[in-house]
Short mmCIF file of N, CA and C in Angstrom, two decimals:
data_model
loop_
_atom_site.label_atom_id
_atom_site.label_comp_id
_atom_site.label_asym_id
_atom_site.label_seq_id
_atom_site.Cartn_x
_atom_site.Cartn_y
_atom_site.Cartn_z
N MET Y 1 32.61 -21.90 14.35
CA MET Y 1 31.69 -21.64 13.26
C MET Y 1 30.32 -21.24 13.79
N GLY Y 2 29.82 -21.91 14.82
CA GLY Y 2 28.51 -21.61 15.38
C GLY Y 2 28.47 -20.22 15.99
N ARG Y 3 29.58 -19.81 16.62
CA ARG Y 3 29.62 -18.48 17.25
C ARG Y 3 29.55 -17.38 16.19
N ARG Y 4 30.20 -17.61 15.07
CA ARG Y 4 30.19 -16.63 14.00
C ARG Y 4 28.76 -16.43 13.46
N HIS Y 5 28.02 -17.53 13.31
CA HIS Y 5 26.64 -17.43 12.84
C HIS Y 5 25.76 -16.72 13.86
N THR Y 6 26.02 -16.99 15.14
CA THR Y 6 25.24 -16.34 16.20
C THR Y 6 25.48 -14.83 16.19
N VAL Y 7 26.73 -14.43 16.04
CA VAL Y 7 27.06 -13.00 16.00
C VAL Y 7 26.42 -12.35 14.77
N ARG Y 8 26.51 -13.03 13.64
CA ARG Y 8 25.91 -12.49 12.40
C ARG Y 8 24.40 -12.37 12.55
N ASP Y 9 23.75 -13.39 13.10
CA ASP Y 9 22.30 -13.36 13.29
C ASP Y 9 21.89 -12.26 14.26
N THR Y 10 22.68 -12.06 15.31
CA THR Y 10 22.39 -11.00 16.28
C THR Y 10 22.51 -9.63 15.61
N ARG Y 11 23.58 -9.44 14.84
CA ARG Y 11 23.78 -8.18 14.13
C ARG Y 11 22.65 -7.94 13.13
N ARG Y 12 22.28 -8.99 12.41
CA ARG Y 12 21.20 -8.90 11.44
C ARG Y 12 19.89 -8.49 12.14
N GLY Y 13 19.60 -9.10 13.26
CA GLY Y 13 18.40 -8.77 14.01
C GLY Y 13 18.40 -7.34 14.50
N GLN Y 14 19.55 -6.87 14.97
CA GLN Y 14 19.66 -5.49 15.45
C GLN Y 14 19.49 -4.49 14.31
N GLU Y 15 20.10 -4.79 13.17
CA GLU Y 15 19.97 -3.90 12.01
C GLU Y 15 18.52 -3.82 11.56
N PHE Y 16 17.85 -4.98 11.52
CA PHE Y 16 16.46 -5.00 11.09
C PHE Y 16 15.56 -4.26 12.08
N GLN Y 17 15.81 -4.45 13.38
CA GLN Y 17 15.03 -3.74 14.39
C GLN Y 17 15.20 -2.23 14.25
N ALA Y 18 16.40 -1.79 13.99
CA ALA Y 18 16.65 -0.36 13.79
C ALA Y 18 15.90 0.15 12.55
N PHE Y 19 15.92 -0.65 11.49
CA PHE Y 19 15.19 -0.28 10.28
C PHE Y 19 13.69 -0.16 10.56
N VAL Y 20 13.13 -1.15 11.24
CA VAL Y 20 11.69 -1.15 11.53
C VAL Y 20 11.33 0.03 12.43
N ALA Y 21 12.17 0.32 13.41
CA ALA Y 21 11.91 1.45 14.31
C ALA Y 21 11.83 2.76 13.53
N GLY Y 22 12.63 2.89 12.50
CA GLY Y 22 12.65 4.13 11.72
C GLY Y 22 11.64 4.17 10.59
N ALA Y 23 11.27 3.02 10.03
CA ALA Y 23 10.46 3.02 8.82
C ALA Y 23 9.04 2.51 8.99
N ALA Y 24 8.74 1.80 10.06
CA ALA Y 24 7.44 1.15 10.19
C ALA Y 24 6.28 2.14 10.22
N GLY Y 25 6.47 3.29 10.85
CA GLY Y 25 5.39 4.28 10.92
C GLY Y 25 4.98 4.78 9.55
N ARG Y 26 5.96 5.13 8.74
CA ARG Y 26 5.66 5.63 7.40
C ARG Y 26 5.10 4.52 6.52
N LEU Y 27 5.65 3.31 6.64
CA LEU Y 27 5.14 2.19 5.86
C LEU Y 27 3.71 1.84 6.26
N LEU Y 28 3.40 1.93 7.55
CA LEU Y 28 2.03 1.67 7.99
C LEU Y 28 1.08 2.73 7.43
N HIS Y 29 1.53 3.97 7.42
CA HIS Y 29 0.70 5.04 6.85
C HIS Y 29 0.47 4.79 5.36
N THR Y 30 1.49 4.37 4.67
CA THR Y 30 1.36 4.03 3.25
C THR Y 30 0.36 2.91 3.06
N ALA Y 31 0.49 1.86 3.87
CA ALA Y 31 -0.44 0.73 3.77
C ALA Y 31 -1.87 1.15 4.09
N THR Y 32 -2.03 2.04 5.06
CA THR Y 32 -3.36 2.53 5.43
C THR Y 32 -3.96 3.35 4.29
N LEU Y 33 -3.14 4.15 3.62
CA LEU Y 33 -3.63 4.90 2.46
C LEU Y 33 -4.04 3.94 1.34
N LEU Y 34 -3.26 2.89 1.14
CA LEU Y 34 -3.58 1.93 0.08
C LEU Y 34 -4.90 1.22 0.36
N THR Y 35 -5.07 0.76 1.58
CA THR Y 35 -6.29 0.02 1.91
C THR Y 35 -7.48 0.93 2.09
N GLY Y 36 -7.24 2.21 2.34
CA GLY Y 36 -8.32 3.16 2.53
C GLY Y 36 -9.00 3.03 3.88
N GLU Y 37 -8.33 2.39 4.82
CA GLU Y 37 -8.90 2.20 6.15
C GLU Y 37 -8.68 3.43 7.01
N SER Y 38 -9.36 3.45 8.13
CA SER Y 38 -9.18 4.51 9.10
C SER Y 38 -7.82 4.37 9.76
N ARG Y 39 -7.24 5.48 10.17
CA ARG Y 39 -5.94 5.46 10.83
C ARG Y 39 -5.96 4.66 12.13
N ASP Y 40 -7.11 4.69 12.79
CA ASP Y 40 -7.23 4.02 14.09
C ASP Y 40 -7.72 2.58 13.99
N ASP Y 41 -8.29 2.21 12.88
CA ASP Y 41 -8.83 0.87 12.70
C ASP Y 41 -8.38 0.35 11.33
N ASN Y 42 -7.20 -0.24 11.30
CA ASN Y 42 -6.61 -0.62 10.01
C ASN Y 42 -6.01 -2.03 10.02
N PRO Y 43 -6.82 -3.06 10.27
CA PRO Y 43 -6.27 -4.41 10.34
C PRO Y 43 -5.69 -4.90 9.01
N ARG Y 44 -6.30 -4.54 7.88
CA ARG Y 44 -5.75 -4.97 6.58
C ARG Y 44 -4.40 -4.31 6.33
N ALA Y 45 -4.28 -3.03 6.67
CA ALA Y 45 -3.01 -2.33 6.48
C ALA Y 45 -1.93 -2.93 7.37
N ARG Y 46 -2.27 -3.28 8.60
CA ARG Y 46 -1.29 -3.89 9.51
C ARG Y 46 -0.85 -5.26 9.01
N ARG Y 47 -1.80 -6.03 8.48
CA ARG Y 47 -1.45 -7.35 7.92
C ARG Y 47 -0.54 -7.17 6.70
N LEU Y 48 -0.88 -6.23 5.86
CA LEU Y 48 -0.07 -5.93 4.68
C LEU Y 48 1.35 -5.53 5.08
N LEU Y 49 1.47 -4.68 6.09
CA LEU Y 49 2.78 -4.25 6.58
C LEU Y 49 3.56 -5.43 7.17
N THR Y 50 2.89 -6.25 7.96
CA THR Y 50 3.56 -7.40 8.58
C THR Y 50 4.13 -8.34 7.52
N LEU Y 51 3.34 -8.64 6.51
CA LEU Y 51 3.80 -9.52 5.44
C LEU Y 51 4.97 -8.91 4.67
N SER Y 52 4.89 -7.61 4.43
CA SER Y 52 5.96 -6.92 3.70
C SER Y 52 7.26 -6.89 4.50
N LEU Y 53 7.15 -6.63 5.81
CA LEU Y 53 8.35 -6.61 6.66
C LEU Y 53 8.94 -8.02 6.80
N ALA Y 54 8.08 -9.03 6.85
CA ALA Y 54 8.58 -10.41 6.93
C ALA Y 54 9.38 -10.75 5.68
N HIS Y 55 8.88 -10.34 4.52
CA HIS Y 55 9.62 -10.57 3.28
C HIS Y 55 10.95 -9.82 3.28
N THR Y 56 10.91 -8.58 3.73
CA THR Y 56 12.14 -7.77 3.78
C THR Y 56 13.17 -8.41 4.70
N TYR Y 57 12.72 -8.92 5.85
CA TYR Y 57 13.64 -9.58 6.78
C TYR Y 57 14.22 -10.85 6.16
N ALA Y 58 13.39 -11.59 5.42
CA ALA Y 58 13.85 -12.83 4.81
C ALA Y 58 14.95 -12.58 3.78
N CYS Y 59 14.92 -11.45 3.11
CA CYS Y 59 15.96 -11.17 2.11
C CYS Y 59 16.97 -10.13 2.60
N TRP Y 60 17.01 -9.89 3.90
CA TRP Y 60 17.87 -8.85 4.49
C TRP Y 60 19.34 -9.03 4.11
N ASP Y 61 19.85 -10.24 4.18
CA ASP Y 61 21.27 -10.48 3.88
C ASP Y 61 21.59 -10.27 2.40
N ARG Y 62 20.61 -10.39 1.53
CA ARG Y 62 20.85 -10.24 0.09
C ARG Y 62 20.70 -8.80 -0.39
N LEU Y 63 20.34 -7.88 0.49
CA LEU Y 63 20.12 -6.49 0.06
C LEU Y 63 21.40 -5.83 -0.43
N ARG Y 64 22.50 -6.05 0.23
CA ARG Y 64 23.82 -5.59 -0.19
C ARG Y 64 23.81 -4.19 -0.81
N GLY Y 65 23.57 -3.19 -0.03
CA GLY Y 65 23.61 -1.82 -0.52
C GLY Y 65 22.29 -1.29 -1.03
N GLU Y 66 21.30 -2.16 -1.23
CA GLU Y 66 19.98 -1.69 -1.64
C GLU Y 66 19.30 -1.01 -0.47
N ASP Y 67 18.42 -0.11 -0.78
CA ASP Y 67 17.66 0.59 0.25
C ASP Y 67 16.59 -0.34 0.80
N PRO Y 68 16.66 -0.72 2.07
CA PRO Y 68 15.64 -1.63 2.62
C PRO Y 68 14.24 -1.01 2.60
N TYR Y 69 14.15 0.31 2.71
CA TYR Y 69 12.84 0.96 2.66
C TYR Y 69 12.21 0.75 1.28
N GLY Y 70 13.02 0.90 0.25
CA GLY Y 70 12.52 0.70 -1.11
C GLY Y 70 12.06 -0.73 -1.34
N VAL Y 71 12.79 -1.68 -0.78
CA VAL Y 71 12.41 -3.10 -0.91
C VAL Y 71 11.09 -3.35 -0.18
N ALA Y 72 10.97 -2.82 1.04
CA ALA Y 72 9.74 -3.01 1.82
C ALA Y 72 8.56 -2.32 1.12
N ARG Y 73 8.76 -1.13 0.59
CA ARG Y 73 7.70 -0.40 -0.11
C ARG Y 73 7.28 -1.16 -1.36
N GLN Y 74 8.24 -1.70 -2.09
CA GLN Y 74 7.92 -2.46 -3.29
C GLN Y 74 7.10 -3.70 -2.93
N GLU Y 75 7.50 -4.38 -1.88
CA GLU Y 75 6.77 -5.57 -1.44
C GLU Y 75 5.36 -5.18 -0.99
N LEU Y 76 5.23 -4.07 -0.30
CA LEU Y 76 3.93 -3.57 0.15
C LEU Y 76 3.02 -3.32 -1.06
N ALA Y 77 3.54 -2.63 -2.05
CA ALA Y 77 2.75 -2.31 -3.25
C ALA Y 77 2.40 -3.58 -4.02
N THR Y 78 3.35 -4.48 -4.15
CA THR Y 78 3.11 -5.72 -4.88
C THR Y 78 2.05 -6.57 -4.19
N ARG Y 79 2.16 -6.70 -2.88
CA ARG Y 79 1.16 -7.48 -2.13
C ARG Y 79 -0.22 -6.84 -2.21
N PHE Y 80 -0.28 -5.52 -2.12
CA PHE Y 80 -1.57 -4.84 -2.22
C PHE Y 80 -2.18 -5.09 -3.61
N ALA Y 81 -1.38 -4.89 -4.64
CA ALA Y 81 -1.87 -5.07 -6.00
C ALA Y 81 -2.35 -6.50 -6.21
N ARG Y 82 -1.58 -7.46 -5.77
CA ARG Y 82 -1.94 -8.86 -5.93
C ARG Y 82 -3.25 -9.18 -5.19
N SER Y 83 -3.38 -8.66 -3.98
CA SER Y 83 -4.56 -8.97 -3.18
C SER Y 83 -5.81 -8.31 -3.72
N VAL Y 84 -5.68 -7.15 -4.32
CA VAL Y 84 -6.84 -6.44 -4.85
C VAL Y 84 -7.21 -6.95 -6.23
N TRP Y 85 -6.23 -7.12 -7.07
CA TRP Y 85 -6.51 -7.51 -8.45
C TRP Y 85 -6.86 -8.99 -8.55
N HIS Y 86 -6.46 -9.79 -7.57
CA HIS Y 86 -6.80 -11.21 -7.51
C HIS Y 86 -7.51 -11.45 -6.19
N ARG Y 87 -8.74 -11.04 -6.12
CA ARG Y 87 -9.48 -11.03 -4.86
C ARG Y 87 -9.71 -12.40 -4.26
N TYR Y 88 -9.40 -13.44 -4.92
CA TYR Y 88 -9.73 -14.76 -4.41
C TYR Y 88 -8.52 -15.42 -3.77
N GLY Y 89 -7.86 -14.69 -2.88
CA GLY Y 89 -6.66 -15.18 -2.22
C GLY Y 89 -6.91 -15.96 -0.95
N GLY Y 90 -8.13 -16.40 -0.70
CA GLY Y 90 -8.43 -17.15 0.51
C GLY Y 90 -8.90 -16.23 1.61
N PRO Y 91 -9.12 -16.80 2.78
CA PRO Y 91 -9.62 -15.98 3.88
C PRO Y 91 -8.62 -14.90 4.26
N GLY Y 92 -9.14 -13.75 4.57
CA GLY Y 92 -8.27 -12.65 4.99
C GLY Y 92 -7.60 -11.92 3.84
N ALA Y 93 -8.08 -12.12 2.62
CA ALA Y 93 -7.49 -11.42 1.49
C ALA Y 93 -7.59 -9.92 1.73
N LEU Y 94 -6.56 -9.21 1.38
CA LEU Y 94 -6.46 -7.79 1.71
C LEU Y 94 -7.44 -6.92 0.95
N GLY Y 95 -7.89 -7.33 -0.21
CA GLY Y 95 -8.71 -6.46 -1.02
C GLY Y 95 -10.20 -6.68 -0.89
N ARG Y 96 -10.65 -7.44 0.07
CA ARG Y 96 -12.07 -7.81 0.14
C ARG Y 96 -12.98 -6.72 0.64
N SER Y 97 -12.62 -5.99 1.65
CA SER Y 97 -13.57 -5.03 2.21
C SER Y 97 -13.40 -3.66 1.56
N ARG Y 98 -14.42 -2.84 1.74
CA ARG Y 98 -14.42 -1.50 1.17
C ARG Y 98 -13.59 -0.55 2.01
N PRO Y 99 -13.09 0.52 1.41
CA PRO Y 99 -12.35 1.53 2.18
C PRO Y 99 -13.26 2.20 3.21
N HIS Y 100 -12.65 2.82 4.19
CA HIS Y 100 -13.38 3.55 5.22
C HIS Y 100 -14.15 4.69 4.56
N PRO Y 101 -15.43 4.87 4.88
CA PRO Y 101 -16.23 5.88 4.17
C PRO Y 101 -15.75 7.31 4.38
N ASP Y 102 -15.04 7.59 5.47
CA ASP Y 102 -14.57 8.96 5.71
C ASP Y 102 -13.26 9.27 4.99
N SER Y 103 -12.64 8.27 4.41
CA SER Y 103 -11.36 8.47 3.72
C SER Y 103 -11.58 9.22 2.42
N PRO Y 104 -10.77 10.25 2.17
CA PRO Y 104 -10.91 10.96 0.89
C PRO Y 104 -10.56 10.08 -0.30
N LEU Y 105 -9.84 8.98 -0.05
CA LEU Y 105 -9.45 8.10 -1.14
C LEU Y 105 -10.53 7.08 -1.49
N THR Y 106 -11.66 7.13 -0.80
CA THR Y 106 -12.75 6.19 -1.03
C THR Y 106 -13.26 6.23 -2.46
N ARG Y 107 -13.23 7.40 -3.06
CA ARG Y 107 -13.77 7.55 -4.42
C ARG Y 107 -12.84 6.98 -5.49
N LEU Y 108 -11.65 6.55 -5.10
CA LEU Y 108 -10.70 6.01 -6.07
C LEU Y 108 -10.78 4.49 -6.13
N THR Y 109 -10.45 3.94 -7.27
CA THR Y 109 -10.33 2.49 -7.38
C THR Y 109 -9.04 2.07 -6.69
N PRO Y 110 -8.89 0.80 -6.34
CA PRO Y 110 -7.64 0.35 -5.72
C PRO Y 110 -6.40 0.66 -6.57
N ARG Y 111 -6.52 0.51 -7.88
CA ARG Y 111 -5.38 0.79 -8.75
C ARG Y 111 -5.02 2.27 -8.71
N GLU Y 112 -6.05 3.12 -8.73
CA GLU Y 112 -5.81 4.57 -8.65
C GLU Y 112 -5.16 4.93 -7.32
N ARG Y 113 -5.65 4.32 -6.23
CA ARG Y 113 -5.04 4.58 -4.91
C ARG Y 113 -3.58 4.16 -4.90
N LEU Y 114 -3.29 3.00 -5.47
CA LEU Y 114 -1.92 2.50 -5.49
C LEU Y 114 -1.01 3.45 -6.26
N VAL Y 115 -1.42 3.85 -7.45
CA VAL Y 115 -0.59 4.75 -8.26
C VAL Y 115 -0.43 6.10 -7.57
N LEU Y 116 -1.52 6.63 -7.06
CA LEU Y 116 -1.47 7.94 -6.41
C LEU Y 116 -0.58 7.92 -5.17
N VAL Y 117 -0.70 6.90 -4.35
CA VAL Y 117 0.12 6.80 -3.14
C VAL Y 117 1.59 6.65 -3.51
N LEU Y 118 1.89 5.80 -4.48
CA LEU Y 118 3.29 5.63 -4.88
C LEU Y 118 3.86 6.92 -5.47
N ARG Y 119 3.10 7.54 -6.35
CA ARG Y 119 3.61 8.74 -7.04
C ARG Y 119 3.67 9.96 -6.13
N LEU Y 120 2.57 10.26 -5.44
CA LEU Y 120 2.50 11.53 -4.72
C LEU Y 120 2.92 11.43 -3.25
N TYR Y 121 2.57 10.36 -2.58
CA TYR Y 121 2.95 10.26 -1.16
C TYR Y 121 4.37 9.72 -1.02
N GLU Y 122 4.68 8.68 -1.76
CA GLU Y 122 6.01 8.07 -1.65
C GLU Y 122 7.04 8.72 -2.57
N GLY Y 123 6.60 9.45 -3.59
CA GLY Y 123 7.53 10.14 -4.47
C GLY Y 123 8.27 9.23 -5.44
N VAL Y 124 7.65 8.11 -5.79
CA VAL Y 124 8.27 7.18 -6.73
C VAL Y 124 8.07 7.73 -8.14
N ALA Y 125 9.12 7.73 -8.94
CA ALA Y 125 9.05 8.27 -10.31
C ALA Y 125 8.09 7.45 -11.17
N GLU Y 126 7.55 8.07 -12.21
CA GLU Y 126 6.62 7.39 -13.11
C GLU Y 126 7.22 6.12 -13.69
N GLU Y 127 8.48 6.19 -14.11
CA GLU Y 127 9.13 5.04 -14.71
C GLU Y 127 9.25 3.88 -13.72
N GLN Y 128 9.61 4.20 -12.48
CA GLN Y 128 9.72 3.16 -11.45
C GLN Y 128 8.35 2.58 -11.11
N THR Y 129 7.35 3.43 -11.02
CA THR Y 129 5.99 2.95 -10.74
C THR Y 129 5.52 2.05 -11.87
N ALA Y 130 5.79 2.45 -13.09
CA ALA Y 130 5.40 1.65 -14.25
C ALA Y 130 6.09 0.28 -14.22
N ALA Y 131 7.38 0.28 -13.91
CA ALA Y 131 8.11 -0.98 -13.85
C ALA Y 131 7.59 -1.86 -12.71
N LEU Y 132 7.31 -1.25 -11.59
CA LEU Y 132 6.82 -2.00 -10.43
C LEU Y 132 5.47 -2.66 -10.72
N LEU Y 133 4.60 -1.94 -11.41
CA LEU Y 133 3.25 -2.45 -11.67
C LEU Y 133 3.13 -3.16 -13.02
N GLY Y 134 4.18 -3.12 -13.82
CA GLY Y 134 4.14 -3.79 -15.12
C GLY Y 134 3.21 -3.10 -16.11
N LEU Y 135 3.16 -1.79 -16.02
CA LEU Y 135 2.32 -0.99 -16.92
C LEU Y 135 3.18 0.00 -17.68
N PRO Y 136 2.73 0.46 -18.85
CA PRO Y 136 3.48 1.50 -19.55
C PRO Y 136 3.46 2.81 -18.76
N ARG Y 137 4.50 3.61 -18.93
CA ARG Y 137 4.60 4.89 -18.23
C ARG Y 137 3.41 5.79 -18.54
N GLU Y 138 2.96 5.77 -19.78
CA GLU Y 138 1.83 6.60 -20.17
C GLU Y 138 0.57 6.21 -19.41
N ARG Y 139 0.40 4.93 -19.14
CA ARG Y 139 -0.77 4.45 -18.39
C ARG Y 139 -0.70 4.95 -16.94
N ILE Y 140 0.49 4.93 -16.36
CA ILE Y 140 0.67 5.44 -14.99
C ILE Y 140 0.33 6.91 -14.95
N GLU Y 141 0.78 7.65 -15.95
CA GLU Y 141 0.49 9.09 -16.03
C GLU Y 141 -1.01 9.33 -16.12
N ALA Y 142 -1.71 8.55 -16.94
CA ALA Y 142 -3.15 8.71 -17.12
C ALA Y 142 -3.90 8.36 -15.83
N ILE Y 143 -3.51 7.28 -15.18
CA ILE Y 143 -4.16 6.86 -13.93
C ILE Y 143 -3.97 7.92 -12.86
N CYS Y 144 -2.75 8.44 -12.75
CA CYS Y 144 -2.45 9.46 -11.74
C CYS Y 144 -3.25 10.74 -12.01
N SER Y 145 -3.34 11.14 -13.26
CA SER Y 145 -4.11 12.34 -13.61
C SER Y 145 -5.59 12.17 -13.30
N ARG Y 146 -6.13 11.01 -13.66
CA ARG Y 146 -7.54 10.74 -13.41
C ARG Y 146 -7.83 10.70 -11.91
N ALA Y 147 -6.96 10.06 -11.15
CA ALA Y 147 -7.15 9.98 -9.70
C ALA Y 147 -7.07 11.35 -9.05
N THR Y 148 -6.12 12.16 -9.47
CA THR Y 148 -5.98 13.51 -8.93
C THR Y 148 -7.21 14.34 -9.26
N GLU Y 149 -7.69 14.23 -10.49
CA GLU Y 149 -8.88 14.96 -10.90
C GLU Y 149 -10.10 14.52 -10.07
N THR Y 150 -10.22 13.24 -9.83
CA THR Y 150 -11.32 12.71 -9.03
C THR Y 150 -11.28 13.29 -7.62
N LEU Y 151 -10.09 13.36 -7.04
CA LEU Y 151 -9.97 13.89 -5.68
C LEU Y 151 -10.24 15.39 -5.62
N LEU Y 152 -9.91 16.10 -6.68
CA LEU Y 152 -10.12 17.55 -6.69
C LEU Y 152 -11.57 17.94 -6.96
N GLN Y 153 -12.34 17.03 -7.56
CA GLN Y 153 -13.75 17.31 -7.79
C GLN Y 153 -14.50 17.24 -6.47
N ARG Y 154 -15.45 18.10 -6.33
CA ARG Y 154 -16.29 18.08 -5.13
C ARG Y 154 -17.18 16.84 -5.19
N PRO Y 155 -17.24 16.06 -4.11
CA PRO Y 155 -18.08 14.86 -4.14
C PRO Y 155 -19.55 15.22 -4.27
N ARG Y 156 -20.28 14.38 -4.97
CA ARG Y 156 -21.72 14.61 -5.12
C ARG Y 156 -22.40 14.36 -3.79
N GLU Y 157 -23.25 15.27 -3.44
CA GLU Y 157 -23.99 15.10 -2.20
C GLU Y 157 -25.30 14.40 -2.50
N THR Y 158 -25.67 13.47 -1.65
CA THR Y 158 -26.93 12.78 -1.83
C THR Y 158 -28.05 13.64 -1.24
N ALA Y 159 -29.22 13.50 -1.80
CA ALA Y 159 -30.37 14.26 -1.32
C ALA Y 159 -30.70 13.82 0.10
N PRO Y 160 -31.05 14.75 0.97
CA PRO Y 160 -31.37 14.37 2.34
C PRO Y 160 -32.65 13.55 2.37
N ARG Y 161 -32.68 12.60 3.31
CA ARG Y 161 -33.86 11.75 3.45
C ARG Y 161 -34.94 12.53 4.18
N VAL Y 162 -36.14 12.42 3.66
CA VAL Y 162 -37.28 13.07 4.28
C VAL Y 162 -37.97 12.03 5.16
N PRO Y 163 -38.11 12.33 6.47
CA PRO Y 163 -38.76 11.35 7.34
C PRO Y 163 -40.19 11.08 6.89
N GLY Y 164 -40.53 9.81 6.86
CA GLY Y 164 -41.89 9.42 6.49
C GLY Y 164 -42.11 9.29 4.99
N ALA Y 165 -41.12 9.66 4.16
CA ALA Y 165 -41.27 9.53 2.71
C ALA Y 165 -41.05 8.10 2.30
N LYS Y 166 -41.77 7.67 1.28
CA LYS Y 166 -41.66 6.30 0.78
C LYS Y 166 -40.82 6.31 -0.50
N ALA Y 167 -40.04 5.25 -0.65
CA ALA Y 167 -39.22 5.14 -1.85
C ALA Y 167 -40.12 4.85 -3.04
N VAL Y 168 -39.79 5.41 -4.17
CA VAL Y 168 -40.56 5.21 -5.38
C VAL Y 168 -39.88 4.13 -6.20
N ALA Y 169 -40.61 3.07 -6.51
CA ALA Y 169 -40.06 2.00 -7.34
C ALA Y 169 -40.16 2.37 -8.80
N ARG Y 170 -39.14 2.09 -9.56
CA ARG Y 170 -39.14 2.42 -10.99
C ARG Y 170 -39.18 1.18 -11.81
#
């Protein structure tokens, strides 16, 4: 009996390692887009990915024909949403810091980033995104449209600072 469990656990570990080898790069990119961090400096995205992969590994035996990538992506999105919408998750909460200023997604709210990344980068259908986030399909459509419009608008440029000029108090 013990040998059978050892063989099963070894096979399970090998299957999961193969999955991570193939999917971790794309999942990390997704997490980085969600957090709005820089590609080279993304500790929140890495933490988000680690937690999502740990959950996926924990339910690996129960997947039974389900797409493990879809499960990991769903967990990634759920954890991001929970951490951003409930910012008081203790130390290291994922939604506490601001996105990287050079990221084009900086102008979006976390919810807009989540919907846009799921819909346009991951290719998740509106109905699935709505079910995942617990929102009506029409709301997902509106959020995606608004986020896309925000990204397509030229960002407002701030007036250049004049050396030696004093700020005017109003």
